[in-house]
GROMACS .gro file of C-alpha atoms in nm:
model
  311
    1MET     CA    1   9.642  10.597  13.666
    2LYS     CA    2   9.887  10.330  13.572
    3ALA     CA    3   9.614  10.070  13.539
    4ARG     CA    4   9.407  10.307  13.326
    5SER     CA    5   9.704  10.376  13.099
    6ASN     CA    6   9.759  10.001  13.061
    7LYS     CA    7   9.395   9.957  12.962
    8VAL     CA    8   9.424  10.238  12.710
    9ASN     CA    9   9.741  10.090  12.565
   10SER     CA   10   9.582   9.746  12.540
   11SER     CA   11   9.276   9.896  12.368
   12GLU     CA   12   9.500  10.080  12.123
   13ASN     CA   13   9.691   9.759  12.053
   14ILE     CA   14   9.365   9.571  11.989
   15ILE     CA   15   9.244   9.846  11.753
   16ALA     CA   16   9.580   9.850  11.573
   17MET     CA   17   9.578   9.470  11.537
   18THR     CA   18   9.218   9.481  11.408
   19SER     CA   19   9.296   9.749  11.150
   20LYS     CA   20   9.606   9.556  11.042
   21GLN     CA   21   9.400   9.238  11.007
   22ASP     CA   22   9.143   9.430  10.799
   23ARG     CA   23   9.417   9.558  10.571
   24ILE     CA   24   9.554   9.206  10.532
   25THR     CA   25   9.206   9.072  10.455
   26THR     CA   26   9.149   9.347  10.198
   27ALA     CA   27   9.483   9.277  10.037
   28GLN     CA   28   9.405   8.906  10.027
   29GLY     CA   29   9.067   8.977   9.867
   30THR     CA   30   9.231   9.190   9.602
   31GLY     CA   31   9.490   8.923   9.547
   32SER     CA   32   9.226   8.655   9.513
   33GLN     CA   33   9.052   8.866   9.251
   34TYR     CA   34   9.356   8.946   9.042
   35ASP     CA   35   9.621   8.716   9.195
   36ILE     CA   36   9.889   8.982   9.158
   37ARG     CA   37  10.122   8.978   9.456
   38ASN     CA   38  10.304   9.290   9.564
   39SER     CA   39  10.174   9.482   9.264
   40GLU     CA   40  10.143   9.798   9.472
   41ASP     CA   41  10.494   9.779   9.613
   42GLY     CA   42  10.735  10.040   9.480
   43LEU     CA   43  11.024   9.966   9.249
   44GLY     CA   44  11.367   9.930   9.396
   45THR     CA   45  11.650  10.176   9.355
   46CYS     CA   46  11.808   9.986   9.069
   47ALA     CA   47  11.473   9.965   8.893
   48TRP     CA   48  11.417  10.340   8.925
   49ILE     CA   49  11.764  10.401   8.780
   50LEU     CA   50  11.679  10.187   8.479
   51VAL     CA   51  11.348  10.368   8.434
   52GLY     CA   52  11.528  10.704   8.449
   53LEU     CA   53  11.783  10.591   8.192
   54SER     CA   54  11.498  10.478   7.968
   55TYR     CA   55  11.340  10.824   7.990
   56VAL     CA   56  11.674  10.985   7.906
   57LEU     CA   57  11.718  10.752   7.610
   58CYS     CA   58  11.374  10.842   7.477
   59ALA     CA   59  11.449  11.214   7.513
   60LEU     CA   60  11.785  11.190   7.337
   61THR     CA   61  11.651  10.988   7.044
   62LEU     CA   62  11.344  11.201   6.972
   63PRO     CA   63  11.158  11.187   6.738
   64PHE     CA   64  11.283  10.839   6.638
   65SER     CA   65  11.196  10.696   6.979
   66LEU     CA   66  10.827  10.762   6.912
   67CYS     CA   67  10.826  10.468   6.671
   68VAL     CA   68  10.906  10.242   6.967
   69THR     CA   69  10.728  10.411   7.255
   70VAL     CA   70  10.390  10.488   7.094
   71LYS     CA   71  10.151  10.193   7.073
   72VAL     CA   72   9.790  10.161   6.958
   73VAL     CA   73   9.537   9.894   7.048
   74GLN     CA   74   9.203   9.835   6.879
   75GLU     CA   75   8.860   9.879   7.035
   76TYR     CA   76   8.829   9.505   7.098
   77GLU     CA   77   9.179   9.472   7.249
   78ARG     CA   78   9.347   9.555   7.577
   79ALA     CA   79   9.720   9.587   7.648
   80VAL     CA   80   9.875   9.445   7.963
   81ILE     CA   81  10.201   9.632   8.035
   82MET     CA   82  10.470   9.493   8.263
   83ARG     CA   83  10.749   9.721   8.378
   84LEU     CA   84  11.049   9.520   8.487
   85GLY     CA   85  10.822   9.222   8.549
   86ARG     CA   86  10.553   9.412   8.742
   87ILE     CA   87  10.212   9.502   8.605
   88LEU     CA   88  10.160   9.877   8.596
   89SER     CA   89   9.895  10.025   8.822
   90GLY     CA   90   9.570  10.115   8.649
   91GLY     CA   91   9.509   9.776   8.489
   92ALA     CA   92   9.505   9.705   8.119
   93LYS     CA   93   9.550   9.991   7.873
   94GLY     CA   94   9.334  10.074   7.577
   95PRO     CA   95   9.165  10.109   7.351
   96GLY     CA   96   9.353  10.386   7.174
   97LEU     CA   97   9.698  10.540   7.205
   98PHE     CA   98   9.944  10.493   7.493
   99PHE     CA   99  10.317  10.512   7.563
  100ILE     CA  100  10.567  10.256   7.683
  101LEU     CA  101  10.932  10.281   7.781
  102PRO     CA  102  11.183  10.090   7.573
  103CYS     CA  103  11.395   9.819   7.733
  104VAL     CA  104  11.196   9.818   8.061
  105ASP     CA  105  10.835   9.769   7.946
  106SER     CA  106  10.688   9.458   7.786
  107ILE     CA  107  10.341   9.459   7.633
  108MET     CA  108  10.092   9.177   7.576
  109LYS     CA  109   9.774   9.235   7.378
  110VAL     CA  110   9.459   9.047   7.480
  111ASP     CA  111   9.163   9.003   7.245
  112LEU     CA  112   8.826   9.054   7.419
  113ARG     CA  113   8.608   8.926   7.134
  114THR     CA  114   8.411   8.602   7.155
  115VAL     CA  115   8.621   8.308   7.040
  116THR     CA  116   8.483   7.980   6.905
  117PHE     CA  117   8.652   7.641   6.896
  118ASP     CA  118   8.543   7.286   6.822
  119VAL     CA  119   8.586   7.019   7.084
  120PRO     CA  120   8.736   6.715   6.906
  121PRO     CA  121   8.514   6.405   6.892
  122GLN     CA  122   8.530   6.222   7.224
  123GLU     CA  123   8.478   5.846   7.259
  124ILE     CA  124   8.248   5.824   7.562
  125LEU     CA  125   8.110   5.522   7.748
  126THR     CA  126   7.758   5.611   7.861
  127ARG     CA  127   7.594   5.500   8.185
  128ASP     CA  128   7.418   5.214   8.004
  129SER     CA  129   7.752   5.087   7.859
  130VAL     CA  130   7.714   5.221   7.505
  131THR     CA  131   8.016   5.372   7.329
  132VAL     CA  132   7.933   5.694   7.141
  133SER     CA  133   8.140   5.964   6.973
  134VAL     CA  134   8.034   6.318   7.066
  135ASP     CA  135   8.172   6.656   6.960
  136ALA     CA  136   8.073   7.006   7.066
  137VAL     CA  137   8.139   7.375   7.004
  138VAL     CA  138   8.226   7.628   7.276
  139TYR     CA  139   8.193   8.008   7.269
  140PHE     CA  140   8.398   8.206   7.522
  141ARG     CA  141   8.559   8.546   7.574
  142ILE     CA  142   8.813   8.703   7.808
  143PHE     CA  143   8.653   8.945   8.054
  144ASN     CA  144   8.964   9.026   8.265
  145PRO     CA  145   9.289   9.067   8.067
  146ILE     CA  146   9.503   9.097   8.381
  147ILE     CA  147   9.426   8.759   8.535
  148SER     CA  148   9.410   8.590   8.194
  149VAL     CA  149   9.779   8.680   8.159
  150THR     CA  150   9.897   8.626   8.515
  151ASN     CA  151   9.692   8.319   8.622
  152VAL     CA  152   9.724   8.093   8.319
  153GLU     CA  153   9.987   8.047   8.052
  154ASN     CA  154   9.750   8.002   7.759
  155ALA     CA  155   9.384   8.076   7.834
  156ARG     CA  156   9.253   7.947   7.500
  157TYR     CA  157   9.438   7.614   7.510
  158SER     CA  158   9.351   7.558   7.875
  159THR     CA  159   8.983   7.623   7.803
  160GLN     CA  160   8.989   7.373   7.516
  161LEU     CA  161   9.136   7.099   7.734
  162LEU     CA  162   8.891   7.171   8.013
  163ALA     CA  163   8.598   7.161   7.767
  164ALA     CA  164   8.701   6.818   7.637
  165THR     CA  165   8.739   6.682   7.991
  166THR     CA  166   8.407   6.830   8.104
  167LEU     CA  167   8.229   6.682   7.801
  168ARG     CA  168   8.356   6.335   7.886
  169ASN     CA  169   8.273   6.366   8.257
  170ILE     CA  170   7.917   6.491   8.207
  171LEU     CA  171   7.815   6.256   7.926
  172GLY     CA  172   7.960   5.960   8.118
  173THR     CA  173   7.678   6.002   8.371
  174LYS     CA  174   7.402   6.003   8.107
  175THR     CA  175   7.229   5.721   7.926
  176LEU     CA  176   7.213   5.701   7.548
  177GLN     CA  177   6.847   5.802   7.547
  178GLU     CA  178   6.923   6.110   7.759
  179ILE     CA  179   7.209   6.213   7.532
  180LEU     CA  180   6.992   6.187   7.221
  181SER     CA  181   6.683   6.359   7.363
  182ASP     CA  182   6.815   6.603   7.627
  183ARG     CA  183   7.093   6.795   7.452
  184GLU     CA  184   6.977   7.136   7.572
  185ASN     CA  185   7.009   7.052   7.942
  186ILE     CA  186   7.344   6.885   7.880
  187SER     CA  187   7.469   7.200   7.707
  188HIS     CA  188   7.356   7.419   7.999
  189SER     CA  189   7.524   7.187   8.248
  190MET     CA  190   7.849   7.195   8.051
  191GLN     CA  191   7.836   7.574   8.032
  192ALA     CA  192   7.792   7.605   8.410
  193HIS     CA  193   8.082   7.368   8.483
  194LEU     CA  194   8.313   7.536   8.231
  195ASP     CA  195   8.223   7.885   8.350
  196GLU     CA  196   8.299   7.788   8.707
  197GLY     CA  197   8.633   7.633   8.611
  198THR     CA  198   8.752   7.917   8.387
  199ASP     CA  199   8.645   8.207   8.610
  200PRO     CA  200   8.987   8.221   8.787
  201TRP     CA  201   9.147   8.254   8.441
  202GLY     CA  202   8.942   8.560   8.344
  203VAL     CA  203   8.746   8.360   8.085
  204LYS     CA  204   8.367   8.371   8.048
  205VAL     CA  205   8.205   8.074   7.873
  206GLU     CA  206   7.901   8.212   7.693
  207ARG     CA  207   7.757   7.908   7.517
  208VAL     CA  208   7.812   7.535   7.466
  209GLU     CA  209   7.639   7.331   7.197
  210ILE     CA  210   7.646   6.957   7.128
  211LYS     CA  211   7.708   6.924   6.754
  212ASP     CA  212   7.676   6.556   6.673
  213VAL     CA  213   7.633   6.218   6.841
  214ARG     CA  214   7.765   5.929   6.633
  215LEU     CA  215   7.675   5.570   6.715
  216PRO     CA  216   7.859   5.252   6.609
  217VAL     CA  217   7.730   5.082   6.293
  218SER     CA  218   7.619   4.773   6.486
  219MET     CA  219   7.422   4.991   6.728
  220GLN     CA  220   7.259   5.176   6.439
  221ARG     CA  221   7.148   4.845   6.285
  222SER     CA  222   7.012   4.723   6.617
  223MET     CA  223   6.818   5.044   6.673
  224ALA     CA  224   6.681   5.033   6.316
  225ALA     CA  225   6.568   4.671   6.361
  226GLU     CA  226   6.408   4.759   6.694
  227ALA     CA  227   6.224   5.055   6.542
  228GLU     CA  228   6.105   4.843   6.247
  229ALA     CA  229   5.977   4.570   6.479
  230ALA     CA  230   5.796   4.829   6.690
  231ARG     CA  231   5.629   4.975   6.379
  232GLU     CA  232   5.522   4.630   6.259
  233ALA     CA  233   5.378   4.550   6.600
  234ARG     CA  234   5.180   4.874   6.603
  235ALA     CA  235   5.054   4.803   6.250
  236LYS     CA  236   4.933   4.456   6.351
  237VAL     CA  237   4.760   4.594   6.659
  238ILE     CA  238   4.585   4.860   6.451
  239ALA     CA  239   4.476   4.601   6.190
  240ALA     CA  240   4.341   4.371   6.463
  241GLU     CA  241   4.148   4.655   6.621
  242GLY     CA  242   3.999   4.738   6.279
  243GLU     CA  243   3.891   4.376   6.225
  244GLN     CA  244   3.737   4.372   6.570
  245LYS     CA  245   3.538   4.688   6.505
  246ALA     CA  246   3.430   4.562   6.160
  247ALA     CA  247   3.312   4.229   6.302
  248ARG     CA  248   3.116   4.406   6.573
  249SER     CA  249   2.950   4.633   6.314
  250LEU     CA  250   2.864   4.334   6.092
  251LYS     CA  251   2.710   4.152   6.386
  252GLU     CA  252   2.494   4.452   6.469
  253ALA     CA  253   2.386   4.480   6.103
  254ALA     CA  254   2.299   4.109   6.092
  255ASP     CA  255   2.089   4.147   6.405
  256VAL     CA  256   1.897   4.436   6.250
  257ILE     CA  257   1.836   4.244   5.926
  258ASN     CA  258   1.722   3.937   6.120
  259GLU     CA  259   1.462   4.144   6.304
  260SER     CA  260   1.327   4.293   5.978
  261PRO     CA  261   1.342   4.053   5.679
  262ILE     CA  262   1.240   4.328   5.435
  263ALA     CA  263   1.571   4.502   5.512
  264LEU     CA  264   1.753   4.236   5.309
  265GLN     CA  265   1.549   4.328   5.001
  266LEU     CA  266   1.637   4.693   5.057
  267ARG     CA  267   2.003   4.594   5.059
  268TYR     CA  268   1.949   4.417   4.728
  269LEU     CA  269   1.799   4.733   4.582
  270GLN     CA  270   2.093   4.940   4.706
  271THR     CA  271   2.331   4.689   4.548
  272LEU     CA  272   2.145   4.722   4.219
  273THR     CA  273   2.176   5.101   4.240
  274HIS     CA  274   2.550   5.078   4.286
  275ILE     CA  275   2.588   4.831   4.002
  276SER     CA  276   2.387   5.048   3.762
  277ALA     CA  277   2.608   5.345   3.843
  278GLU     CA  278   2.914   5.160   3.709
  279LYS     CA  279   2.784   5.174   3.345
  280ASN     CA  280   2.810   4.799   3.298
  281SER     CA  281   2.635   4.623   3.008
  282THR     CA  282   2.525   4.326   3.217
  283ILE     CA  283   2.341   4.357   3.547
  284VAL     CA  284   2.303   4.056   3.770
  285PHE     CA  285   2.005   4.088   4.005
  286PRO     CA  286   2.007   3.824   4.281
  287ILE     CA  287   1.684   3.639   4.362
  288PRO     CA  288   1.553   3.756   4.698
  289VAL     CA  289   1.575   3.497   4.970
  290GLU     CA  290   1.219   3.571   5.078
  291LEU     CA  291   1.089   3.466   4.733
  292LEU     CA  292   1.267   3.132   4.760
  293ARG     CA  293   1.127   3.085   5.111
  294LEU     CA  294   0.772   3.161   4.983
  295MET     CA  295   0.809   2.902   4.705
  296LYS     CA  296   0.934   2.648   4.953
  297ASN     CA  297   0.634   2.707   5.178
  298ARG     CA  298   0.390   2.653   4.885
  299ALA     CA  299   0.567   2.335   4.790
  300GLU     CA  300   0.532   2.198   5.137
  301ARG     CA  301   0.159   2.276   5.150
  302GLY     CA  302   0.060   2.149   4.803
  303GLY     CA  303   0.277   1.844   4.755
  304GLY     CA  304   0.542   1.768   4.499
  305THR     CA  305   0.317   1.750   4.183
  306SER     CA  306   0.114   2.055   4.253
  307THR     CA  307   0.428   2.237   4.341
  308SER     CA  308   0.576   2.159   4.000
  309THR     CA  309   0.257   2.271   3.830
  310ASP     CA  310   0.245   2.592   4.029
  311PHE     CA  311   0.605   2.666   3.948
   0.00000   0.00000   0.00000
């Protein structure tokens, strides 16, 4: 019986330790999400006395105390209320009407709308050792007012500094050609890095855009000269290819004319047709080569005198 009771006691101890460990793990998970320590602990005796005195003060000064105790937040705002340094249970208040206690409650309003800021131009040395000046624009919003107040002193300023640092780190691993031609992927990479870094602050980075990439004047001149030389080289290659094709076509035409001598006379007639279409007053008709060849043949057969007579 004694051994059985010891086993039962040990089992109960193990179960109690396990449940305690589960509660600690749950509390740590909640703390990691909001990072608010001892937020569920009750106020001390002195604190409750101060809260009671604040209630009495509000009751004695009615209705004038309503000007201090009644607060309103807009639809796009949330109010984080701290009572004697502790955040009230229930999270952020709003939108709408709510009450606070004078002297013991402090209120901080958090704007949930999307905020835009420009990242100042950053002088960046690219992977291929080119110095460029790059600026960007970042869109972000606060999705958790509680941790944006408790985890970081100034969420907007911290996000701006992190955006400038992330821009320099990411573009430092890219070449100049990648920066100029692959801005969309660079923007997505910056957004992912910023969103991961600002998540513990309750900030959601919605969009990052690279605005402008400015090159030094000497680099601009070098790139312009390189582009001009490339265009001239392409123009020369195209002209050479045209000359090659034209020479090949002329060779083929000469071969056809050589096989059929009458084709040359047809070309003469076509030339005459084109000339007559120009409305010129004088038309020059070349002597066919075949006629000159025929006269030469007669001269060779008949001799020089007879050739002169025949002519």
